[in-house]
Amino acid sequence: INTSRKDLTVFFSDIKSFTTITEKLEPEVLTKLITSYLTAMTDIAIEYGGTVDKYIGDAIMIFFGDPNSNGKKRDAIACVSMALKMKKALTTLRKSWEETGLSESLDVRMGIHTDVCTVGNFGSKDRLDYTVLGNGVNLASRLESSASSNEILISENTHNLVKNEIKCNYYDTIQVKGKSHPIKTFQVVRKVQRRKANQKINAACEGFSLSIDKNRIKDIDEVISVLENSIDKLTD
């Protein structure tokens, strides 16, 4: 049995009130909806390089850092970026759920934590599963259950790695079994929007010159209006 200790970023998600939803749907409809949901989420996970560990009903466990890794920081950023794309994809999926006449909407909670975990093949002598074990996994699951509907909750460990790339807001502290101090948590907002280094536009010819510094523009609509008025006067 091959196992090792590695820095991993672990992701959990589940659908809020899923048990209630299952009781209101015919098996065929439920199967179609849950399959479309899990397929969409899995495709996004693969796109970002995540390893899909398992499905537990509606819940999904994914981790980054094994068997391939781009380094602890890049793995964490990829995981949170994946979660943001999943959150965006839910908007489309909700429409198909609404068409079934469900009063409950597709509300998903997500939790992410980065820690040293044991990864490898675990199980009985007859059946082994490639999976992750450790307190890091338990904390990721706890973050997911503590998250608000349609929100992504991450630990301070993960936040320290992604904060220059992902905007987050401090959320709360949670007490975790086996930890002597409360864990700070952060709610993911969006990717940090960076301005390109060269944002100047310069053009000139005889009788004409143009200079625009996009970094200093406060009202783009006002600039467009000035340009349009100038063109109108030029063609009068």
CSV table of C-alpha atoms in Angstrom, one decimal, residues 12-228:
chain,number,residue,atom,x,y,z
A,12,PHE,CA,-16.1,19.7,-0.3
A,13,SER,CA,-19.5,20.7,-1.6
A,14,ASP,CA,-23.0,19.6,-1.1
A,15,ILE,CA,-26.6,20.6,-2.1
A,16,LYS,CA,-28.5,22.2,0.8
A,17,SER,CA,-31.7,20.4,1.7
A,18,PHE,CA,-31.0,17.6,-0.8
A,19,THR,CA,-32.8,15.0,1.3
A,20,THR,CA,-36.0,17.1,1.1
A,21,ILE,CA,-35.6,17.4,-2.6
A,22,THR,CA,-35.1,13.7,-3.2
A,23,GLU,CA,-38.5,13.0,-1.4
A,24,LYS,CA,-40.3,15.2,-3.9
A,25,LEU,CA,-38.9,13.8,-7.2
A,26,GLU,CA,-39.5,10.7,-9.2
A,27,PRO,CA,-36.4,8.5,-9.4
A,28,GLU,CA,-35.9,9.1,-13.1
A,29,VAL,CA,-36.1,12.9,-12.7
A,30,LEU,CA,-33.8,12.8,-9.7
A,31,THR,CA,-31.3,10.7,-11.5
A,32,LYS,CA,-31.3,13.1,-14.5
A,33,LEU,CA,-30.8,16.2,-12.3
A,34,ILE,CA,-28.1,14.8,-10.1
A,35,THR,CA,-26.2,13.4,-13.1
A,36,SER,CA,-26.3,16.7,-14.9
A,37,TYR,CA,-25.1,18.5,-11.8
A,38,LEU,CA,-22.3,16.1,-10.9
A,39,THR,CA,-21.1,16.0,-14.6
A,40,ALA,CA,-21.0,19.8,-14.8
A,41,MET,CA,-19.0,20.1,-11.6
A,42,THR,CA,-16.7,17.3,-12.5
A,43,ASP,CA,-15.9,18.8,-15.9
A,44,ILE,CA,-14.9,22.0,-14.2
A,45,ALA,CA,-12.8,20.1,-11.6
A,46,ILE,CA,-10.9,18.4,-14.4
A,47,GLU,CA,-10.4,21.7,-16.3
A,48,TYR,CA,-8.6,23.2,-13.3
A,49,GLY,CA,-6.5,20.1,-12.6
A,50,GLY,CA,-8.4,18.7,-9.6
A,51,THR,CA,-8.5,15.1,-8.5
A,52,VAL,CA,-12.1,14.0,-8.0
A,53,ASP,CA,-11.9,11.8,-4.9
A,54,LYS,CA,-15.5,10.7,-4.4
A,55,TYR,CA,-19.2,11.4,-4.7
A,56,ILE,CA,-21.3,10.8,-1.6
A,57,GLY,CA,-24.9,11.3,-2.8
A,58,ASP,CA,-24.9,14.9,-3.8
A,59,ALA,CA,-21.7,15.7,-2.0
A,60,ILE,CA,-18.4,16.0,-3.9
A,61,MET,CA,-14.8,15.7,-2.6
A,62,ILE,CA,-11.9,17.0,-4.7
A,63,PHE,CA,-8.3,17.7,-3.9
A,64,PHE,CA,-5.3,19.4,-5.5
A,65,GLY,CA,-1.7,18.5,-5.0
A,66,ASP,CA,-1.6,14.9,-6.0
A,67,PRO,CA,-0.8,13.0,-8.2
A,68,ASN,CA,0.3,16.2,-10.0
A,69,SER,CA,1.1,19.5,-8.3
A,70,ASN,CA,2.1,23.0,-9.4
A,71,GLY,CA,3.2,23.9,-5.9
A,72,LYS,CA,1.1,24.5,-2.8
A,73,LYS,CA,0.2,28.1,-3.7
A,74,ARG,CA,-0.8,27.5,-7.3
A,75,ASP,CA,-2.8,24.4,-6.3
A,76,ALA,CA,-4.7,26.5,-3.7
A,77,ILE,CA,-5.4,29.2,-6.3
A,78,ALA,CA,-6.6,26.6,-8.8
A,79,CYS,CA,-8.9,25.1,-6.3
A,80,VAL,CA,-10.6,28.4,-5.3
A,81,SER,CA,-10.8,29.4,-9.0
A,82,MET,CA,-12.5,26.1,-9.7
A,83,ALA,CA,-15.0,26.8,-6.9
A,84,LEU,CA,-15.8,30.3,-8.4
A,85,LYS,CA,-16.5,28.8,-11.8
A,86,MET,CA,-18.7,26.1,-10.2
A,87,LYS,CA,-20.6,28.8,-8.5
A,88,LYS,CA,-21.1,30.6,-11.8
A,89,ALA,CA,-22.2,27.4,-13.6
A,90,LEU,CA,-24.9,26.9,-11.0
A,91,THR,CA,-26.9,29.7,-12.5
A,92,THR,CA,-27.5,27.7,-15.7
A,93,LEU,CA,-28.2,24.5,-13.8
A,94,ARG,CA,-30.8,26.1,-11.6
A,95,LYS,CA,-33.0,26.7,-14.6
A,96,SER,CA,-33.3,22.9,-15.3
A,97,TRP,CA,-34.1,22.3,-11.7
A,98,GLU,CA,-36.8,25.0,-11.7
A,99,GLU,CA,-38.4,23.4,-14.8
A,100,THR,CA,-39.2,20.3,-12.6
A,101,GLY,CA,-41.5,22.5,-10.5
A,102,LEU,CA,-39.4,22.2,-7.4
A,103,SER,CA,-40.0,24.9,-4.7
A,104,GLU,CA,-36.4,24.4,-3.4
A,105,SER,CA,-33.7,25.9,-5.5
A,106,LEU,CA,-30.3,24.5,-6.3
A,107,ASP,CA,-28.3,25.9,-3.4
A,108,VAL,CA,-24.8,24.7,-2.9
A,109,ARG,CA,-22.3,25.1,-0.1
A,110,MET,CA,-18.5,24.8,-0.6
A,111,GLY,CA,-15.6,24.5,1.8
A,112,ILE,CA,-11.8,24.6,1.1
A,113,HIS,CA,-8.8,24.0,3.3
A,114,THR,CA,-5.1,23.6,2.7
A,115,ASP,CA,-3.1,21.3,5.0
A,116,VAL,CA,-0.6,18.4,5.1
A,117,CYS,CA,-2.7,15.2,4.5
A,118,THR,CA,-2.0,11.5,3.9
A,119,VAL,CA,-2.8,10.5,0.3
A,120,GLY,CA,-2.6,7.1,-1.3
A,121,ASN,CA,-4.5,3.8,-1.6
A,122,PHE,CA,-6.6,2.9,1.5
A,123,GLY,CA,-9.0,0.1,2.2
A,124,SER,CA,-9.2,-3.6,2.7
A,125,LYS,CA,-6.9,-6.2,1.3
A,126,ASP,CA,-9.5,-6.9,-1.4
A,127,ARG,CA,-10.5,-3.4,-2.3
A,128,LEU,CA,-8.4,-0.2,-2.2
A,129,ASP,CA,-9.4,3.4,-2.9
A,130,TYR,CA,-7.2,6.3,-3.9
A,131,THR,CA,-8.1,8.9,-1.3
A,132,VAL,CA,-7.0,11.5,1.3
A,133,LEU,CA,-7.1,11.2,5.1
A,134,GLY,CA,-6.3,13.5,7.9
A,135,ASN,CA,-7.5,16.5,10.0
A,136,GLY,CA,-7.2,18.7,6.8
A,137,VAL,CA,-10.0,16.6,5.2
A,138,ASN,CA,-12.2,17.0,8.3
A,139,LEU,CA,-11.7,20.7,8.4
A,140,ALA,CA,-12.6,21.1,4.7
A,141,SER,CA,-15.8,19.2,5.3
A,142,ARG,CA,-16.6,21.4,8.4
A,143,LEU,CA,-16.0,24.6,6.4
A,144,GLU,CA,-18.5,23.3,3.8
A,145,SER,CA,-21.2,22.7,6.4
A,146,SER,CA,-20.5,26.1,7.9
A,147,ALA,CA,-20.8,28.0,4.6
A,148,SER,CA,-23.9,30.0,3.6
A,149,SER,CA,-26.0,28.9,0.7
A,150,ASN,CA,-24.2,29.4,-2.7
A,151,GLU,CA,-21.0,30.6,-0.9
A,152,ILE,CA,-17.4,29.4,-0.7
A,153,LEU,CA,-15.8,29.3,2.7
A,154,ILE,CA,-12.1,28.9,3.0
A,155,SER,CA,-9.7,28.5,6.0
A,156,GLU,CA,-7.0,31.0,7.0
A,157,ASN,CA,-4.4,28.5,5.6
A,158,THR,CA,-5.9,28.7,2.2
A,159,HIS,CA,-6.6,32.4,2.4
A,160,ASN,CA,-2.9,33.1,3.1
A,161,LEU,CA,-2.0,31.4,-0.1
A,162,VAL,CA,-4.6,32.9,-2.4
A,163,LYS,CA,-5.2,36.4,-1.0
A,164,ASN,CA,-3.1,38.2,-3.7
A,165,GLU,CA,-5.1,36.5,-6.4
A,166,ILE,CA,-8.6,36.0,-4.9
A,167,LYS,CA,-10.6,38.7,-3.1
A,168,CYS,CA,-12.1,37.4,0.2
A,169,ASN,CA,-13.9,38.8,3.2
A,170,TYR,CA,-13.3,37.7,6.8
A,171,TYR,CA,-16.3,35.6,7.8
A,172,ASP,CA,-16.1,34.1,11.3
A,173,THR,CA,-14.1,31.7,13.5
A,174,ILE,CA,-15.1,28.1,14.0
A,175,GLN,CA,-14.0,25.8,16.8
A,176,VAL,CA,-12.8,22.4,15.4
A,177,LYS,CA,-12.3,19.3,17.4
A,178,GLY,CA,-8.6,18.5,17.9
A,179,LYS,CA,-7.6,22.2,17.4
A,180,SER,CA,-6.7,24.2,20.5
A,181,HIS,CA,-7.5,27.6,18.8
A,182,PRO,CA,-10.5,28.7,16.8
A,183,ILE,CA,-10.0,28.6,13.0
A,184,LYS,CA,-10.5,31.9,11.1
A,185,THR,CA,-12.6,31.6,8.0
A,186,PHE,CA,-13.0,33.7,4.9
A,187,GLN,CA,-15.8,34.0,2.3
A,188,VAL,CA,-14.6,34.0,-1.3
A,189,VAL,CA,-15.8,37.0,-3.4
A,190,ARG,CA,-14.0,37.0,-6.8
A,191,LYS,CA,-10.7,37.0,-8.6
A,192,VAL,CA,-8.6,40.1,-8.1
A,193,GLN,CA,-8.9,42.3,-11.2
A,194,ARG,CA,-5.5,43.5,-12.3
A,195,ARG,CA,-4.9,46.5,-14.6
A,196,LYS,CA,-2.5,45.9,-17.5
A,197,ALA,CA,0.8,47.6,-17.2
A,198,ASN,CA,0.5,49.6,-20.4
A,199,GLN,CA,-2.9,51.3,-20.5
A,200,LYS,CA,-2.0,54.3,-22.6
A,201,ILE,CA,-3.2,55.0,-26.2
A,202,ASN,CA,-1.2,57.4,-28.3
A,203,ALA,CA,-1.9,58.3,-31.9
A,204,ALA,CA,-0.9,61.2,-34.1
A,205,CYS,CA,-0.8,62.5,-37.7
A,206,GLU,CA,-0.7,65.9,-39.4
A,207,GLY,CA,-3.4,68.1,-37.8
A,208,PHE,CA,-4.4,65.4,-35.3
A,209,SER,CA,-3.1,64.0,-32.0
A,210,LEU,CA,-4.7,61.7,-29.4
A,211,SER,CA,-3.4,60.7,-26.0
A,212,ILE,CA,-5.5,58.5,-23.6
A,213,ASP,CA,-4.3,57.1,-20.2
A,214,LYS,CA,-6.9,54.5,-19.2
A,215,ASN,CA,-5.5,54.3,-15.6
A,216,ARG,CA,-6.6,57.9,-15.0
A,217,ILE,CA,-10.1,57.6,-16.5
A,218,LYS,CA,-12.9,57.7,-14.0
A,219,ASP,CA,-15.9,57.8,-16.3
A,220,ILE,CA,-15.4,55.8,-19.6
A,221,ASP,CA,-18.8,56.8,-20.9
A,222,GLU,CA,-17.8,60.5,-20.6
A,223,VAL,CA,-14.6,59.9,-22.7
A,224,ILE,CA,-16.6,58.0,-25.3
A,225,SER,CA,-19.0,60.9,-25.5
A,226,VAL,CA,-16.2,63.4,-26.0
A,227,LEU,CA,-14.7,61.2,-28.8
A,228,GLU,CA,-18.1,60.8,-30.5
